[in-house]
Coordinates of C-alpha atoms and ligand atoms in Angstrom, one line a residue:
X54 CA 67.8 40.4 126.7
X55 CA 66.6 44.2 126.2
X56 CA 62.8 44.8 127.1
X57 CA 60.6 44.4 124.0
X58 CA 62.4 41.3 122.9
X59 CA 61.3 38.7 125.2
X60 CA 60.0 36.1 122.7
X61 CA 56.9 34.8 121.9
X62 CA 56.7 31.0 122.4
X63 CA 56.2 29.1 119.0
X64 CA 55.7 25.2 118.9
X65 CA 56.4 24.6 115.6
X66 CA 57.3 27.9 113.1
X67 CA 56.6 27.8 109.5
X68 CA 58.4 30.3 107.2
X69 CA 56.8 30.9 103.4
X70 CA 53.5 30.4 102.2
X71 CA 54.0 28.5 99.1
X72 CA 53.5 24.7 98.2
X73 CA 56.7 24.1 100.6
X74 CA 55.1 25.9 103.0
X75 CA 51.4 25.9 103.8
X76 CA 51.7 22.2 103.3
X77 CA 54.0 21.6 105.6
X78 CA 51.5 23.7 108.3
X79 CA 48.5 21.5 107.6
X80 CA 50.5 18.5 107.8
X81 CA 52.4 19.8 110.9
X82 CA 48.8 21.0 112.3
X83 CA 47.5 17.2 111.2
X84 CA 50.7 15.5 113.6
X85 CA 48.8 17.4 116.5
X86 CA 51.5 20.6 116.5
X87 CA 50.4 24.2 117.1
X88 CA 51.5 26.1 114.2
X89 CA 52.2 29.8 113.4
X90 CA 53.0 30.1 109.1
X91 CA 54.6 33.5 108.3
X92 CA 54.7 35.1 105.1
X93 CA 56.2 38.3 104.0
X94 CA 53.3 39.2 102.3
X95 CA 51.0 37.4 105.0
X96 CA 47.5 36.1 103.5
X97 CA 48.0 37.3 100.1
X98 CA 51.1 34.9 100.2
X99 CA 49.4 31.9 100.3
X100 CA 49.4 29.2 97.7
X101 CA 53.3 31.3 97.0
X102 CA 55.0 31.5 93.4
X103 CA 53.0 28.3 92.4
X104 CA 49.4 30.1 92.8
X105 CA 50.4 33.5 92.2
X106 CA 53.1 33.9 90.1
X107 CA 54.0 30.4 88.5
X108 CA 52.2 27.2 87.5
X109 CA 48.7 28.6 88.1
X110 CA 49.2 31.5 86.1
X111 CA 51.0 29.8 83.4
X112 CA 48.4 26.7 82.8
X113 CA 45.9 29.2 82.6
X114 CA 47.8 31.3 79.8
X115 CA 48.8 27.7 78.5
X116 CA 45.4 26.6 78.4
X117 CA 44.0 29.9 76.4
X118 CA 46.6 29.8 73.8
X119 CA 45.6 26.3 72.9
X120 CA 42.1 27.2 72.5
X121 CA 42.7 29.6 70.2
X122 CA 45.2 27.6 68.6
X123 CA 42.9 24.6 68.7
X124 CA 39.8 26.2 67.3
X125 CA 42.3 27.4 63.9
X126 CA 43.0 23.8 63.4
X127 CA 39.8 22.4 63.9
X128 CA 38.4 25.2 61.5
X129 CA 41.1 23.6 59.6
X130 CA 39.3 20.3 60.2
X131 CA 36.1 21.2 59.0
X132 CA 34.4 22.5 62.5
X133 CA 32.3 25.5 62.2
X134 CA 34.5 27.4 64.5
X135 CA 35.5 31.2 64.3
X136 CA 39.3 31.2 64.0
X137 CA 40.3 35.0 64.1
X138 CA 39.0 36.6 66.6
X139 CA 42.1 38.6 68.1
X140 CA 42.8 37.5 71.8
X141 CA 41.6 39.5 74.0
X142 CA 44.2 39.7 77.1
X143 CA 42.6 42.0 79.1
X144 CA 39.6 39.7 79.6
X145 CA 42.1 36.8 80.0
X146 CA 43.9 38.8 83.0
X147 CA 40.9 39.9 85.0
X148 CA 39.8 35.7 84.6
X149 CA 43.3 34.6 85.9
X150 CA 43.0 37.3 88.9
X151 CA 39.6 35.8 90.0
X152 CA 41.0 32.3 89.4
X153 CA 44.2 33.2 91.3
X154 CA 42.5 34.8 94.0
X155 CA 40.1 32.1 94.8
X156 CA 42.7 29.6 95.7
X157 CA 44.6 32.0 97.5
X158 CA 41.7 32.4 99.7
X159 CA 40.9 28.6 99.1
X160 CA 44.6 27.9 100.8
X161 CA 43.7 30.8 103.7
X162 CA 40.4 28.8 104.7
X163 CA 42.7 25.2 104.9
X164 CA 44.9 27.0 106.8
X165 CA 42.1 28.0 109.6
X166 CA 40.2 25.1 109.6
X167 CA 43.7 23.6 110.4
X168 CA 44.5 26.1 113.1
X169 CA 47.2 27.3 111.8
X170 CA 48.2 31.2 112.8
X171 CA 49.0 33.2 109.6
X172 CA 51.0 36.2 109.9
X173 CA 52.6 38.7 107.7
X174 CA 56.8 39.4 108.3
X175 CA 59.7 39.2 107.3
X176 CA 61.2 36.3 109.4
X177 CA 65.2 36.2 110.3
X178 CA 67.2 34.2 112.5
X179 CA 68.5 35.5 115.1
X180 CA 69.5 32.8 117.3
X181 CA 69.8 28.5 116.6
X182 CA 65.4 28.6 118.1
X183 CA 64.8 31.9 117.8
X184 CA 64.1 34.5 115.2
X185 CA 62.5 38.5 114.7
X186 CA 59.5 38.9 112.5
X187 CA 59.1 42.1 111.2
X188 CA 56.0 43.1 109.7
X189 CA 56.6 46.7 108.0
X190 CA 59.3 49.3 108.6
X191 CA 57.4 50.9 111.0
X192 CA 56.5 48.3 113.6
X193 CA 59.2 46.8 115.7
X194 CA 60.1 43.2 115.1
X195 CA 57.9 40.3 117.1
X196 CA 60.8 37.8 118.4
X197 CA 59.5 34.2 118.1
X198 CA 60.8 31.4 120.0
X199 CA 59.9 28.1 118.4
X200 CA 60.0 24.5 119.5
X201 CA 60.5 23.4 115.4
X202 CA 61.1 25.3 112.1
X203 CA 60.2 24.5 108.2
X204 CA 61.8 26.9 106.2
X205 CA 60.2 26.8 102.6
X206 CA 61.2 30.3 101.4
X207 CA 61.1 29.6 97.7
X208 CA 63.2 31.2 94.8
X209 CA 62.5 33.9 92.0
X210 CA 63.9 34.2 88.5
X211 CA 67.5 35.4 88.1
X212 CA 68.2 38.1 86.1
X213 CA 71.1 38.9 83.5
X214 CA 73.3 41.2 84.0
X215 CA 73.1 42.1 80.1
X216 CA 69.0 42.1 80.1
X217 CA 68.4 44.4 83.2
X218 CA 64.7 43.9 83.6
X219 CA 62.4 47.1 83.4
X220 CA 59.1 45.4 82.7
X221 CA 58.3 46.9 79.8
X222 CA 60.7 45.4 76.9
X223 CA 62.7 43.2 78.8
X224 CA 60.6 40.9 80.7
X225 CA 60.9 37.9 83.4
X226 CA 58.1 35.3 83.5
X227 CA 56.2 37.2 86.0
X228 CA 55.7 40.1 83.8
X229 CA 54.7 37.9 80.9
X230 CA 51.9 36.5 83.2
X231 CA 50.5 39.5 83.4
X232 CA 50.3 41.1 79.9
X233 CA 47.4 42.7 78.9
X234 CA 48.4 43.2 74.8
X235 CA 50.1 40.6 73.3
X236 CA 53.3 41.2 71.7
X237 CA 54.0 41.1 68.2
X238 CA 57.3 39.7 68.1
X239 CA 58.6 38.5 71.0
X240 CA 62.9 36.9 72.0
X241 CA 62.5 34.6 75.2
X242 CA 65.9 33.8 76.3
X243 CA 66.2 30.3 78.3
X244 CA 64.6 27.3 76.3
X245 CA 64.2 25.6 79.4
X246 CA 60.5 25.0 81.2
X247 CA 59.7 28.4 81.2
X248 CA 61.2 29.4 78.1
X249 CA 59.5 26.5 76.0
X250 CA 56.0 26.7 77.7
X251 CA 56.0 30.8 77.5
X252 CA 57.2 30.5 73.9
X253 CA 54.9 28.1 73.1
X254 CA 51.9 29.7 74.4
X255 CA 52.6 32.8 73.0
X256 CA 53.1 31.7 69.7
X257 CA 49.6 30.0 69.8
X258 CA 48.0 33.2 71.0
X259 CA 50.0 35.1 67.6
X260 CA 53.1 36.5 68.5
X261 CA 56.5 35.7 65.9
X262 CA 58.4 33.9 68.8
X263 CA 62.6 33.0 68.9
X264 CA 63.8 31.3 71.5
X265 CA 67.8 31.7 72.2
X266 CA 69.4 28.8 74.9
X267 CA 73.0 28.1 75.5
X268 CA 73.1 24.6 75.2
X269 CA 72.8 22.6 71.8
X270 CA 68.9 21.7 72.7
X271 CA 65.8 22.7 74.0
X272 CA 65.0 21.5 77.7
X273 CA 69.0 20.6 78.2
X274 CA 67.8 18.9 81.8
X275 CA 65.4 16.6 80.4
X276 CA 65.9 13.3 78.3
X277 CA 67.2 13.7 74.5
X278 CA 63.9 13.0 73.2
X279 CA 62.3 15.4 74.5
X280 CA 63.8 18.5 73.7
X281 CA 63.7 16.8 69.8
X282 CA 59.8 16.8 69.8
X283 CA 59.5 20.1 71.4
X284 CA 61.9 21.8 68.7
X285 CA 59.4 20.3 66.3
X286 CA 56.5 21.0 67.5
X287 CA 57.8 24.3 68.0
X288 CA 59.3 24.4 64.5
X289 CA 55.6 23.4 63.3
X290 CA 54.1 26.4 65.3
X291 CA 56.6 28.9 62.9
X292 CA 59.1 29.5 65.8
X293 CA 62.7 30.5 65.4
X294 CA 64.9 28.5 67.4
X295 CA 68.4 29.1 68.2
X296 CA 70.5 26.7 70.4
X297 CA 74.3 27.0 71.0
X298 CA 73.6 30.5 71.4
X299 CA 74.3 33.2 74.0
X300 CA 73.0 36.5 74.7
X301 CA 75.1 39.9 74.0
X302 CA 73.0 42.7 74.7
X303 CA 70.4 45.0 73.5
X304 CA 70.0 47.7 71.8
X305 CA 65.9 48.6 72.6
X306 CA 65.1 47.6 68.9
X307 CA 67.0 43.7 68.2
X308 CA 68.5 41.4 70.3
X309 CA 72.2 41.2 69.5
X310 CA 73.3 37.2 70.0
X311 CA 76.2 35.3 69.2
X312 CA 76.1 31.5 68.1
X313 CA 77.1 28.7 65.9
X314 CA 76.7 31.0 62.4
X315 CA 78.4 33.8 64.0
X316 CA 76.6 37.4 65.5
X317 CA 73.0 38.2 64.4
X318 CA 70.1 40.5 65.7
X319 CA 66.5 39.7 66.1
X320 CA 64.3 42.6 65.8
X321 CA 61.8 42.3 68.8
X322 CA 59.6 44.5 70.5
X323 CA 60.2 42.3 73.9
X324 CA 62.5 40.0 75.7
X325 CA 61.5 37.6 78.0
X326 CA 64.2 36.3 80.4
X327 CA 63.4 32.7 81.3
X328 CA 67.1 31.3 82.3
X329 CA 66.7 29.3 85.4
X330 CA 65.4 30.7 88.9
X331 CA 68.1 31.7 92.4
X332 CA 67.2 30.1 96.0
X333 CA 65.4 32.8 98.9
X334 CA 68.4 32.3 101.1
X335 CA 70.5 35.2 101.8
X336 CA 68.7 37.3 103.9
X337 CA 67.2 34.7 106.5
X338 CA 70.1 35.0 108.8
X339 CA 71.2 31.5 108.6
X340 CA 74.8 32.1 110.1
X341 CA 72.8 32.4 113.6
X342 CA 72.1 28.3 112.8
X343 CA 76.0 27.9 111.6
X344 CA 74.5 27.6 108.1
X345 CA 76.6 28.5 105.0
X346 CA 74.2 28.0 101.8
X347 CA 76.3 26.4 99.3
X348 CA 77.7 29.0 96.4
X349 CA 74.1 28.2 94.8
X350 CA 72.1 30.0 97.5
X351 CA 70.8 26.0 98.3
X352 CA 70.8 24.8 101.7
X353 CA 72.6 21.0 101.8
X354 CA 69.9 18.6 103.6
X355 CA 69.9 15.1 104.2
X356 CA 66.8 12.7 103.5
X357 CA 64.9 14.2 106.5
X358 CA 65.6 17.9 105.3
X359 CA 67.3 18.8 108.8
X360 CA 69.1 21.9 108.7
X361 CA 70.0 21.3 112.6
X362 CA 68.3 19.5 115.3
X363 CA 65.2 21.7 115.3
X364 CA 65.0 23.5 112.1
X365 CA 63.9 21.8 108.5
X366 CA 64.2 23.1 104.9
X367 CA 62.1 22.4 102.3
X368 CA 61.0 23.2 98.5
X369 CA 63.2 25.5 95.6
X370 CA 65.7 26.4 98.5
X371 CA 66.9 22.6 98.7
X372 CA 68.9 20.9 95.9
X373 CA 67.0 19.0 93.1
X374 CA 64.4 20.4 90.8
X375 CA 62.2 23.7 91.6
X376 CA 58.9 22.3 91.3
X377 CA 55.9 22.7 93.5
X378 CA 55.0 18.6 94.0
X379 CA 58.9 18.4 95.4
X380 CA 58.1 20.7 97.7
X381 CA 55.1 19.6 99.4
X382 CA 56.2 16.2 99.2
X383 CA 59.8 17.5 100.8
X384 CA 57.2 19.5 103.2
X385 CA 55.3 16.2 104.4
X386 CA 58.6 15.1 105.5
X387 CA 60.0 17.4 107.2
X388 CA 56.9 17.7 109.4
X389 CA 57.0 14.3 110.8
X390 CA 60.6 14.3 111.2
X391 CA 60.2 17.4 113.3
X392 CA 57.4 15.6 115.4
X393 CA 59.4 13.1 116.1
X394 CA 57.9 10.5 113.6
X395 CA 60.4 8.2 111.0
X396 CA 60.5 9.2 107.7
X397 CA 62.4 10.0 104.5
X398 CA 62.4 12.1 101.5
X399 CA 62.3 9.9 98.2
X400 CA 63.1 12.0 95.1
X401 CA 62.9 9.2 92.5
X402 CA 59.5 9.6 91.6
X403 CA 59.2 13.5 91.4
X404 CA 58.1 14.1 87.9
X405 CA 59.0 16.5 85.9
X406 CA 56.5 17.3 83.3
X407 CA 56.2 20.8 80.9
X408 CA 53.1 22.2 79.0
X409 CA 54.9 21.9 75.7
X410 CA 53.2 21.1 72.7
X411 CA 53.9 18.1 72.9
X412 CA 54.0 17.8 76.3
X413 CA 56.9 15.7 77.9
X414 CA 57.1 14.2 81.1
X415 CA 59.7 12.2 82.7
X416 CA 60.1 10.4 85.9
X417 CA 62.3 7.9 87.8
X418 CA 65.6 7.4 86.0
X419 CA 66.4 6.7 82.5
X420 CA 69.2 4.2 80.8
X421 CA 71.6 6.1 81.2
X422 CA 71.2 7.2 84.9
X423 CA 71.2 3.1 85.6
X424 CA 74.0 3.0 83.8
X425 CA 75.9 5.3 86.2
X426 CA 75.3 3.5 89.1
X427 CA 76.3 0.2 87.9
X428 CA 72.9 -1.7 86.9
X429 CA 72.1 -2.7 83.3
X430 CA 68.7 -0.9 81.9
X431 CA 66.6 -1.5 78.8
X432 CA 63.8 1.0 77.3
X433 CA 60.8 0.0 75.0
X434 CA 58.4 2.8 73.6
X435 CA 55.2 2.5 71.9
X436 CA 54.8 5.0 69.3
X437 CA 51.7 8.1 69.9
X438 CA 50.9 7.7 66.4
X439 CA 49.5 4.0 66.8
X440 CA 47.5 4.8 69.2
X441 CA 43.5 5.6 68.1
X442 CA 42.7 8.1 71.1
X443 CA 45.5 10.3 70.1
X444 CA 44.4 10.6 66.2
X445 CA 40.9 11.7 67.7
X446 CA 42.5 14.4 69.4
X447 CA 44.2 15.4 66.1
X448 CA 47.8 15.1 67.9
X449 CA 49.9 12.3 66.5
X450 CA 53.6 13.5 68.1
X451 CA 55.6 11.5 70.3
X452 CA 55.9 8.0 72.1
X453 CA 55.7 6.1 75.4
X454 CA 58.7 4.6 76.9
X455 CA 59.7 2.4 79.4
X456 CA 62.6 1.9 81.2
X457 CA 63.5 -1.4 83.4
X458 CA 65.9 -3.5 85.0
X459 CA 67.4 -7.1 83.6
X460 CA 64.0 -8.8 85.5
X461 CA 61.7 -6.4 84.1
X462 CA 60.9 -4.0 87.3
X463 CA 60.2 -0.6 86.0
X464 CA 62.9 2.1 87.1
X465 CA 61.3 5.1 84.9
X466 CA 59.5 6.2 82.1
X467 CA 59.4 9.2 79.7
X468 CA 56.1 10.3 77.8
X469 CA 55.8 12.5 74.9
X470 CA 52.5 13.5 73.6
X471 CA 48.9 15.2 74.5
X472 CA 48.4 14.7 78.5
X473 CA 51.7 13.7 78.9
X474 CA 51.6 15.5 82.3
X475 CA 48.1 13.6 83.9
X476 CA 49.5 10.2 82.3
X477 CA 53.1 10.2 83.9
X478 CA 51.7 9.7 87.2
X479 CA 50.7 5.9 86.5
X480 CA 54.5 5.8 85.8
X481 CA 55.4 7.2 89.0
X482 CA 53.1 4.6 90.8
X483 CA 54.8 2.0 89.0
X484 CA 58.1 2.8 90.0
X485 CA 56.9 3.4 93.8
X486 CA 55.0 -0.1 94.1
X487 CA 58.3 -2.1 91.8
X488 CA 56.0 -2.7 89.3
X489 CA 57.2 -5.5 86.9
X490 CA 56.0 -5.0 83.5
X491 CA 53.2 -8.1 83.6
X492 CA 51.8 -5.4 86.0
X493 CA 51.2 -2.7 83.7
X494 CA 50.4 -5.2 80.5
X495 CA 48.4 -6.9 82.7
X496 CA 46.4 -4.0 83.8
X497 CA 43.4 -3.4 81.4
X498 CA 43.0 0.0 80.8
X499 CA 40.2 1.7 78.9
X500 CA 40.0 2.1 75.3
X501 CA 40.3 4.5 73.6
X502 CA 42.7 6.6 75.8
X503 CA 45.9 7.7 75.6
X504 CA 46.8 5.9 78.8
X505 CA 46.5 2.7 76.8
X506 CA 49.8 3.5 75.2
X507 CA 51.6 3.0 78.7
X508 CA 49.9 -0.7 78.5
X509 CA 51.2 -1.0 74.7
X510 CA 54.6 0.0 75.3
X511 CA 55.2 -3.0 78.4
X512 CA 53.8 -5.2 75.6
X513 CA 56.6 -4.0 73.4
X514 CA 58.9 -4.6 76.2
X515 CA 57.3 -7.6 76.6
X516 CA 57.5 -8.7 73.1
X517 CA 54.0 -9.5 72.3
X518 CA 52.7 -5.9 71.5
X519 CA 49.6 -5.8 69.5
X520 CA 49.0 -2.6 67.8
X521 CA 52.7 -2.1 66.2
X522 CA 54.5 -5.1 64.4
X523 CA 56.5 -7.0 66.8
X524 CA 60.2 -6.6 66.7
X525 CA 61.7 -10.0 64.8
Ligands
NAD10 P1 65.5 26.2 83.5 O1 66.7 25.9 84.3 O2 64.5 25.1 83.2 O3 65.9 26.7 82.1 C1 66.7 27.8 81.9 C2 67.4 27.7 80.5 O4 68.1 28.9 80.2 C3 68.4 26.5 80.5 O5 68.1 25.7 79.5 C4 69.8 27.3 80.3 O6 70.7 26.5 79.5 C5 69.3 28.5 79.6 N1 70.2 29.7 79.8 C6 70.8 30.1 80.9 N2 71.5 31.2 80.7 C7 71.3 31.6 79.4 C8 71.7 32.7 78.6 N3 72.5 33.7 79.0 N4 71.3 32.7 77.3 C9 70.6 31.7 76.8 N5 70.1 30.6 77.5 C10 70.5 30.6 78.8 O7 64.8 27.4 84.2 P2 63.4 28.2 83.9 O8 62.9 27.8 82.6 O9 63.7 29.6 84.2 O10 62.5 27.6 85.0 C11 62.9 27.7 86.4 C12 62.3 26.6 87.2 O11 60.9 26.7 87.3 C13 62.6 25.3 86.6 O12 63.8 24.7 87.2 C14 61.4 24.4 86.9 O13 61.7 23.6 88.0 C15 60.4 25.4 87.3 N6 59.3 25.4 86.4 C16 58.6 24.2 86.2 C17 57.5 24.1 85.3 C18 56.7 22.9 85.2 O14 56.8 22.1 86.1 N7 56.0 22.7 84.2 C19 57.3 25.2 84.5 C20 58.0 26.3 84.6 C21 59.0 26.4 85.5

């Protein structure tokens, strides 16, 4: 060992500040361990993509676009609501900063009252307990010698090779986040999450949106149904949307794109790259664990998210989806594990939910994932436009549907409609507890909501529904 690199002792070493990450501290922290967290871009890291980058961000945008959306269609209604007031964005940004920066902090303050160390660096393996944080170019690296490790390093969009961003015309969902004008016409390439939830916002707010994806539907991942009513909705909303389609370049006036009808440009003054997001794993020094990432850039982990004997991975750079509620959860686990407690990651009931209009949400498994492993399913749904609460809110679009086994125990369930994503989690209890159907149609739940429909749709399973005819 040279002088200068005799390591600082670490008990348990956590690398990123995102959901993966600062939950694993505070639960690490909670299991009695002494925690250092490091993030590249230390405090200001905090709360990661998901706070500063990501869902934050996005819901706020999301959540603008509807009201100006909303108040045109209640003008439409009869309210006494102006309707064309342009948007302003700049106001918009300096309200998400504020709102971005207070959790930030807000994470920063759980973080000390936890007693967790947070540093900024650039953390690398350099050996199978050991690593070199390096804070800036000019300091030398701080080698850390931990007991434990949770890596939770996140991702970041991927570019294309034939849309080189330059954050001015060709944009990835960061940039969009961030726009202070709003453009007038607008390509977003990817109708996946991002793609449909960007393209939906910004069509709200006033742009001409058209959405190019590869596959033959909107939201390709999720169940049939789903990417049906978001094509309508977003068919409704006036936007232009091209499946079976791929990208060929552009020429800094229309997209050029190729797809079922043959070649075609769409003249746009920007294009918004949305086509999936690429694991923070290449620069971590993993071969000093005897870690290959798979071709991916994901790290293979088993239920307790070991890596090796004393070092975890959690959140975007483990298989399965890239959401911030499979992170922590993955976090949770890892932290126990690594303190010597039992415990297992279960990733049946990580939802999935996007800020469509509707908005779907799925979790568990579906028919046709039973199917696959051998055990017979059946699905009931209960139709959005029977139910009262959702004509109040002037949103009459999708369905609730059930999935279950032979006996009636719930497997999954898929929700289309307004609050799809704050309803979905009575689903996902459900399926954790082995709910049986007389559960949830045995459960009274308040009238008028739109939770009700979940209670309607077991009654259809169940055969005795109230408020649609019963099937003869
Ligand atoms: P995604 O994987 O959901 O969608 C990318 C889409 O781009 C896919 O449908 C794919 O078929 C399409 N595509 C790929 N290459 C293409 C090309 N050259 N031309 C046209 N289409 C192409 O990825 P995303 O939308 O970028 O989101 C990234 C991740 O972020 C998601 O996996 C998700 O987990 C997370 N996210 C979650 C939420 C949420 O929870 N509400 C919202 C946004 C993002």
């Amino acid at each position: 060992m040279v002088v200068g690199e005799m390591p600082e002792g670490v008990d348990m070493l956590v690398v990123g500040g995102g959901p993966g990450g600062y939950v694993a501290a505070i639960a690490a922290a909670q299991l009695g361990r002494k925690v250092v967290l490091v993030d590249a871009d230390g405090p200001d890291g905090l709360g990661g993509a998901c706070v500063r980058v990501g869902c934050i961000p996005s819901k706020a945008m999301i959540e603008l676009a509807d009201r100006v959306h909303g108040s045109k269609e209640w003008a439409r209604r009869g309210a006494p609501v102006a309707a064309n007031e342009p948007v302003d964005l700049e106001s918009f940004q300096e309200w998400k900063s504020a709102l971005v920066g207070g959790l930030n902090l807000g994470v920063h303050t759980l973080l000390r009252r936890a007693g967790v160390d947070v540093r900024r660096g650039y953390f690398r393996f350099t050996r199978t307990d050991q690593g070199a944080l390096v804070a800036d170019e000019h300091s030398p690296p701080t080698h850390l010698q931990f007991a434990s490790c949770i890596v939770a390093t996140g991702s970041r969009p991927i570019g294309l090779a034939t849309l080189p961003r330059d954050g001015h015309r060709i944009l990835d969902s960061t940039d969009v986040l961030d726009l202070a004008e709003l453009p007038a016409a607008v390509a977003v390439v990817g109708g996946g999450y991002i793609g449909v939830e960007l393209g939906t916002a910004l069509a709200k707010l006033g742009s001409t949106v058209t959405i190019v994806e590869a596959e033959e539907r909107l939201l390709p991942t999720m169940e049939h149904a789903a990417g049906a009513a978001v094509s309508k909705g977003l068919n409704q909303l006036g936007v232009d949307v091209h499946t079976s389609t791929t990208v060929l370049g552009d020429d800094g006036a229309a997209l050029s794109v190729s797809g079922p009808s043959g070649e075609a440009k769409i003249e746009v003054g920007c294009i918004i790259v949305a086509v999936g997001r690429t694991p923070n794993t290449e620069d971590l020094g993993l071969d000093a664990l005897g870690i290959t990432p798979q071709p991916s850039g994901l790290l293979e982990v088993g239920p307790d998210r070991l890596l090796t004997r004393k070092v975890a991975a959690v959140g975007d750079i483990t298989p399965g989806p890239a959401l911030a509620h499979k992170a922590s959860a993955e976090a949770h686990v890892a932290a126990e594990i690594l303190s010597g407690h039992r415990s297992t990651f279960n990733p049946v009931t990580i939802a999935t939910v996007v800020f469509s209009d509707p908005e779907v949400a799925q979790t568990g498994i579906s028919v046709a994932d039973a199917r696959e492993v051998g055990v017979s399913a059946h699905k009931a749904s209960f139709p959005v436009a029977a139910s009262g609460r959702a004509r109040t809110l002037g949103a009459d679009a999708g369905m609730c549907e059930w999935t279950t086994n032979e006996e009636g125990i719930v497997l999954g369930a898929l929700i289309i409609g307004a609050h799809a994503s704050e309803l979905i989690s009575e689903a996902s209890l459900a399926i954790e507890m082995g709910a049986h159907l007389e559960d949830i149609a045995g459960t009274i739940h308040p009238h008028p909501t739109m939770s009700e429909m979940l209670q309607e749709a077991a009654m259809v399973a169940l055969k005795r529904p109230v408020h649609v005819p019963a099937a003869r």
